[in-house]
Amino acid sequence: MAKRVGIIGCGTIGSQLALAVDSGQVKNATLVSLFDVVKGSAQSLSSKLKSAPKPFDDFGRFMSQDCDVVVEAASQEAARKFAKPVLDAGRDLLVMSVGALADKELLASLQSSKGRVYIPTGAIAGIDAIRAVKHLLDSVTLTTTKAPKALAGAPFFETSSISLDEIKKSTVIYEGPAADAVKKFPANVNVAAVLSLAGIGFDRTKVRIVADPAYTTNQHEITATGSFGKFQFTVNNVPSPGNPKTSYLAVLSAIECLRSVCESGMRIGS
C-alpha cells in the first residue's frame, strides 16, 4: 500500500519534493496534502500537480487528513512548532530544518514521541562514516564557503558590523560552535546540524563560514579526527534553482531520504 505523504512548506524544497512524488520519482508514495502558513501558497503548488493534493493554510485541518509521512520543509520555526504534534499523532516525520534540533529540549521530546524522525544527509557527504566512528571522534570542523549573496538575510548580520557588499575577497565571517551557527545562519548551515547529530554534538562541532565573491557553488568541507585516523570530505554544490541559499544536493538528498522511507527493498548505507 502506498505511503500517504503530506508536506509542510511550499517553498523551494517543499515544491521540489512535491514534484518528485507527483511525477513518480518516489515509488510507493502518494502526495495527499500540502500546508503553508502563507495563504494561497499551498493552493498555488497544488494547482501545478496532477495528483491535486489538498491545500491548507490551517495546521489543524492539515492534520485532520489521513497521512503516514509528513515532510517539514519550511523553517526552523515551523519545525519547532509542528514537529511534535505530527509525531504525537503517530506519523513519521522527515525534518529538513535540522538546525531546530540544536534545542536539546525539543530534540529529547521528539525522540520520545510515537512517530519516527528521519533526517536527510543534506548538502554534505560522509555522514555514514562520521556515524560509524562517533565514539572515537576528538574533533569535527565544518567550513562552509558561499558567495556573499547566498548568506544575505541571516540573523548574524543584525548584530554584526560586517557588510556583505564590501567583501571583495575570501573572508572568514564567522567561527564558533554549531549550536550558535545554526541560530545565526538558519537558512545556510543545516548541514552543521546534521553533522552535529551524527557526530560529537552541537557544542563540540566547530563551524567556520567564509564569504567569497569568486564562488559560484556552495562548498562544505568536513574535517574529522580521532583515534580512528582522519576524515576529510569536500563537496561543491550547485545552488538550488531559485534559491542560492539552498544547495541542489539538499533537495536531491531529501528526495532520496523520502524514497528510503516509502520504498521497500535493498537499502544502502547505515
Short mmCIF file of C-alpha atoms in Angstrom, two decimals:
data_model
loop_
_atom_site.label_atom_id
_atom_site.label_comp_id
_atom_site.label_asym_id
_atom_site.label_seq_id
_atom_site.Cartn_x
_atom_site.Cartn_y
_atom_site.Cartn_z
CA MET A 1 0.00 0.00 0.00
CA ALA A 2 1.36 3.42 -0.97
CA LYS A 3 2.54 5.72 1.80
CA ARG A 4 0.43 8.84 2.09
CA VAL A 5 2.67 11.92 2.18
CA GLY A 6 1.96 15.43 3.46
CA ILE A 7 4.30 18.40 3.09
CA ILE A 8 4.71 21.39 5.40
CA GLY A 9 6.18 24.32 3.49
CA CYS A 10 5.67 25.05 -0.21
CA GLY A 11 8.89 26.91 -0.94
CA THR A 12 11.87 25.67 -2.96
CA ILE A 13 12.45 22.35 -1.19
CA GLY A 14 8.79 21.61 -0.49
CA SER A 15 7.89 22.26 -4.12
CA GLN A 16 10.69 20.06 -5.43
CA LEU A 17 9.68 17.23 -3.11
CA ALA A 18 6.05 17.60 -4.14
CA LEU A 19 7.01 17.43 -7.81
CA ALA A 20 9.18 14.34 -7.16
CA VAL A 21 6.32 12.45 -5.53
CA ASP A 22 3.77 13.71 -8.04
CA SER A 23 5.88 12.62 -11.03
CA GLY A 24 6.51 9.14 -9.67
CA GLN A 25 10.19 9.61 -8.77
CA VAL A 26 9.34 8.26 -5.31
CA LYS A 27 7.74 4.85 -5.68
CA ASN A 28 5.04 3.63 -3.30
CA ALA A 29 4.15 7.19 -2.31
CA THR A 30 1.08 9.36 -2.86
CA LEU A 31 1.03 13.09 -2.13
CA VAL A 32 -2.23 13.80 -0.31
CA SER A 33 -1.86 17.19 1.39
CA LEU A 34 0.10 20.46 1.48
CA PHE A 35 0.36 23.07 4.22
CA ASP A 36 1.83 26.55 4.26
CA VAL A 37 1.06 29.43 6.61
CA VAL A 38 1.23 31.84 3.66
CA LYS A 39 -2.29 31.98 2.30
CA GLY A 40 -2.54 30.78 -1.28
CA SER A 41 0.92 29.17 -1.32
CA ALA A 42 -0.31 25.59 -0.88
CA GLN A 43 -3.16 26.18 -3.31
CA SER A 44 -0.76 27.53 -5.92
CA LEU A 45 1.51 24.50 -5.67
CA SER A 46 -1.39 22.04 -5.64
CA SER A 47 -2.74 23.52 -8.90
CA LYS A 48 0.53 22.56 -10.63
CA LEU A 49 0.35 18.90 -9.59
CA LYS A 50 -1.60 16.19 -11.35
CA SER A 51 -2.33 14.44 -8.04
CA ALA A 52 -4.10 17.61 -6.79
CA PRO A 53 -3.19 17.23 -3.10
CA LYS A 54 -5.47 19.07 -0.70
CA PRO A 55 -4.02 22.52 0.17
CA PHE A 56 -4.27 24.05 3.65
CA ASP A 57 -3.18 27.20 5.45
CA ASP A 58 -4.63 25.87 8.73
CA PHE A 59 -2.47 23.30 10.52
CA GLY A 60 -5.38 21.66 12.33
CA ARG A 61 -7.17 20.95 9.07
CA PHE A 62 -3.94 19.69 7.52
CA MET A 63 -3.52 17.24 10.43
CA SER A 64 -7.10 16.01 10.03
CA GLN A 65 -6.10 14.34 6.76
CA ASP A 66 -5.02 10.69 6.70
CA CYS A 67 -1.25 10.71 6.30
CA ASP A 68 1.63 8.33 7.02
CA VAL A 69 4.65 10.56 6.46
CA VAL A 70 4.93 14.33 6.89
CA VAL A 71 7.83 16.31 5.45
CA GLU A 72 8.81 19.56 7.21
CA ALA A 73 10.32 21.78 4.52
CA ALA A 74 9.52 25.22 5.88
CA SER A 75 11.80 26.70 8.55
CA GLN A 76 13.32 26.12 11.97
CA GLU A 77 10.34 27.95 13.45
CA ALA A 78 7.97 25.54 11.69
CA ALA A 79 9.98 22.55 12.89
CA ARG A 80 9.80 23.78 16.48
CA LYS A 81 6.06 24.44 16.23
CA PHE A 82 4.77 21.50 14.23
CA ALA A 83 7.21 18.57 14.63
CA LYS A 84 5.94 17.28 17.97
CA PRO A 85 2.21 17.39 17.08
CA VAL A 86 2.98 15.41 13.92
CA LEU A 87 4.91 12.76 15.82
CA ASP A 88 2.44 12.61 18.70
CA ALA A 89 -0.22 11.80 16.13
CA GLY A 90 1.75 8.67 15.31
CA ARG A 91 3.02 9.90 11.97
CA ASP A 92 6.59 9.70 10.74
CA LEU A 93 8.38 12.99 10.14
CA LEU A 94 11.15 13.95 7.73
CA VAL A 95 12.87 17.10 9.03
CA MET A 96 14.61 19.46 6.63
CA SER A 97 15.17 22.39 9.05
CA VAL A 98 17.53 20.32 11.16
CA GLY A 99 19.01 23.37 12.90
CA ALA A 100 15.92 23.45 15.12
CA LEU A 101 17.18 20.26 16.77
CA ALA A 102 20.01 22.19 18.41
CA ASP A 103 17.33 22.85 21.03
CA LYS A 104 18.05 19.98 23.42
CA GLU A 105 14.57 20.00 24.93
CA LEU A 106 12.93 19.82 21.51
CA LEU A 107 15.26 17.02 20.42
CA ALA A 108 14.52 15.00 23.55
CA SER A 109 10.76 15.50 23.15
CA LEU A 110 10.84 14.32 19.53
CA GLN A 111 12.90 11.26 20.40
CA SER A 112 10.27 10.21 22.96
CA SER A 113 7.30 10.67 20.61
CA LYS A 114 5.28 7.98 18.84
CA GLY A 115 6.42 8.56 15.29
CA ARG A 116 9.85 8.10 13.75
CA VAL A 117 12.10 11.03 12.78
CA TYR A 118 14.07 10.96 9.52
CA ILE A 119 16.90 13.39 8.78
CA PRO A 120 18.36 13.62 5.25
CA THR A 121 22.13 14.00 4.94
CA GLY A 122 21.55 17.25 3.08
CA ALA A 123 24.27 19.06 1.14
CA ILE A 124 27.24 17.15 2.56
CA ALA A 125 28.90 13.75 2.23
CA GLY A 126 30.48 11.30 4.66
CA ILE A 127 27.72 11.16 7.28
CA ASP A 128 27.72 7.33 7.32
CA ALA A 129 31.45 7.41 8.10
CA ILE A 130 31.01 10.03 10.83
CA ARG A 131 28.27 7.96 12.46
CA ALA A 132 30.43 4.83 12.33
CA VAL A 133 33.26 6.46 14.31
CA LYS A 134 31.29 8.88 16.50
CA HIS A 135 32.53 7.19 19.71
CA LEU A 136 36.14 7.65 18.52
CA LEU A 137 35.94 11.30 17.43
CA ASP A 138 38.08 14.02 19.02
CA SER A 139 37.21 16.94 16.75
CA VAL A 140 34.89 17.82 13.87
CA THR A 141 35.10 21.05 11.88
CA LEU A 142 32.81 22.24 9.10
CA THR A 143 33.96 25.03 6.80
CA THR A 144 31.21 26.42 4.61
CA THR A 145 32.09 28.78 1.77
CA LYS A 146 29.43 30.64 -0.19
CA ALA A 147 29.04 33.74 -2.31
CA PRO A 148 28.02 36.75 -0.19
CA LYS A 149 24.53 36.90 -1.76
CA ALA A 150 23.87 33.33 -0.56
CA LEU A 151 24.43 34.48 3.03
CA ALA A 152 22.30 37.63 2.84
CA GLY A 153 19.48 37.95 5.33
CA ALA A 154 20.98 35.74 8.04
CA PRO A 155 20.25 36.88 11.64
CA PHE A 156 24.03 37.07 12.16
CA PHE A 157 24.14 40.36 10.25
CA GLU A 158 21.59 42.03 12.54
CA THR A 159 24.31 42.48 15.17
CA SER A 160 27.48 42.24 13.05
CA SER A 161 29.34 45.18 11.56
CA ILE A 162 30.27 43.07 8.52
CA SER A 163 28.82 44.32 5.22
CA LEU A 164 28.49 41.63 2.58
CA ASP A 165 28.52 44.26 -0.18
CA GLU A 166 32.02 45.31 0.86
CA ILE A 167 33.56 41.82 0.72
CA LYS A 168 35.85 41.62 -2.31
CA LYS A 169 37.92 38.54 -1.43
CA SER A 170 37.61 35.31 0.55
CA THR A 171 36.71 36.36 4.12
CA VAL A 172 36.02 34.32 7.25
CA ILE A 173 32.93 35.99 8.71
CA TYR A 174 32.13 33.52 11.48
CA GLU A 175 33.81 30.91 13.69
CA GLY A 176 32.07 29.16 16.55
CA PRO A 177 30.18 26.08 17.74
CA ALA A 178 27.42 24.56 15.63
CA ALA A 179 24.94 25.32 18.43
CA ASP A 180 25.45 29.02 17.76
CA ALA A 181 25.92 28.79 13.99
CA VAL A 182 22.52 27.19 13.33
CA LYS A 183 20.85 30.13 15.09
CA LYS A 184 22.82 32.85 13.34
CA PHE A 185 22.67 31.24 9.88
CA PRO A 186 19.44 29.16 9.98
CA ALA A 187 18.97 29.04 6.21
CA ASN A 188 22.61 28.31 5.41
CA VAL A 189 24.08 25.71 7.74
CA ASN A 190 21.53 22.96 8.31
CA VAL A 191 24.48 20.78 7.31
CA ALA A 192 26.13 21.76 10.61
CA ALA A 193 23.12 20.38 12.47
CA VAL A 194 23.18 17.09 10.54
CA LEU A 195 26.91 16.77 11.19
CA SER A 196 26.44 17.51 14.89
CA LEU A 197 23.70 14.91 15.32
CA ALA A 198 25.77 12.29 13.50
CA GLY A 199 28.96 13.03 15.41
CA ILE A 200 30.01 14.74 18.65
CA GLY A 201 27.12 17.15 19.20
CA PHE A 202 26.27 20.80 18.65
CA ASP A 203 28.59 22.20 21.33
CA ARG A 204 31.75 20.40 20.19
CA THR A 205 31.29 20.63 16.41
CA LYS A 206 33.12 23.70 15.09
CA VAL A 207 31.83 25.83 12.21
CA ARG A 208 33.64 28.34 10.00
CA ILE A 209 31.68 30.38 7.47
CA VAL A 210 33.52 32.01 4.61
CA ALA A 211 32.10 34.59 2.18
CA ASP A 212 33.86 34.54 -1.18
CA PRO A 213 32.58 36.56 -4.16
CA ALA A 214 34.51 34.27 -6.53
CA TYR A 215 32.37 31.26 -5.61
CA THR A 216 29.51 30.13 -7.81
CA THR A 217 28.97 26.96 -5.75
CA ASN A 218 28.18 26.27 -2.10
CA GLN A 219 31.20 24.47 -0.63
CA HIS A 220 31.17 22.37 2.54
CA GLU A 221 34.42 20.90 3.85
CA ILE A 222 34.36 18.50 6.79
CA THR A 223 37.48 17.56 8.75
CA ALA A 224 37.15 14.94 11.47
CA THR A 225 39.95 13.49 13.61
CA GLY A 226 40.13 10.83 16.29
CA SER A 227 41.70 7.56 17.33
CA PHE A 228 40.41 6.02 14.07
CA GLY A 229 42.53 8.43 11.99
CA LYS A 230 41.33 11.40 9.94
CA PHE A 231 38.48 12.08 7.51
CA GLN A 232 38.28 14.99 5.11
CA PHE A 233 35.31 15.48 2.78
CA THR A 234 34.74 18.40 0.42
CA VAL A 235 31.54 18.94 -1.55
CA ASN A 236 30.95 21.74 -4.03
CA ASN A 237 27.24 22.09 -4.68
CA VAL A 238 25.37 23.94 -7.38
CA PRO A 239 22.81 26.24 -5.68
CA SER A 240 19.20 25.14 -6.00
CA PRO A 241 17.35 26.88 -8.84
CA GLY A 242 15.51 29.88 -7.44
CA ASN A 243 17.22 29.85 -4.01
CA PRO A 244 21.01 30.41 -3.76
CA LYS A 245 20.91 29.72 0.00
CA THR A 246 19.99 26.08 -0.64
CA SER A 247 22.26 23.58 -2.36
CA TYR A 248 20.65 21.45 -5.05
CA LEU A 249 22.13 18.39 -3.33
CA ALA A 250 20.00 19.17 -0.27
CA VAL A 251 16.88 18.79 -2.41
CA LEU A 252 18.14 15.57 -4.00
CA SER A 253 19.09 14.21 -0.58
CA ALA A 254 15.58 14.90 0.71
CA ILE A 255 14.05 13.06 -2.24
CA GLU A 256 16.33 10.08 -1.67
CA CYS A 257 15.53 10.03 2.05
CA LEU A 258 11.81 10.03 1.26
CA ARG A 259 12.41 7.13 -1.12
CA SER A 260 14.04 5.15 1.69
CA VAL A 261 11.02 5.81 3.91
CA CYS A 262 8.41 4.86 1.32
CA GLU A 263 10.05 2.18 -0.79
CA SER A 264 10.80 -1.40 0.22
CA GLY A 265 13.76 -3.47 -0.93
CA MET A 266 17.52 -3.09 -0.58
CA ARG A 267 18.90 -0.20 1.45
CA ILE A 268 22.49 1.00 1.05
CA GLY A 269 24.32 2.69 3.91
CA SER A 270 23.75 2.80 7.64
#
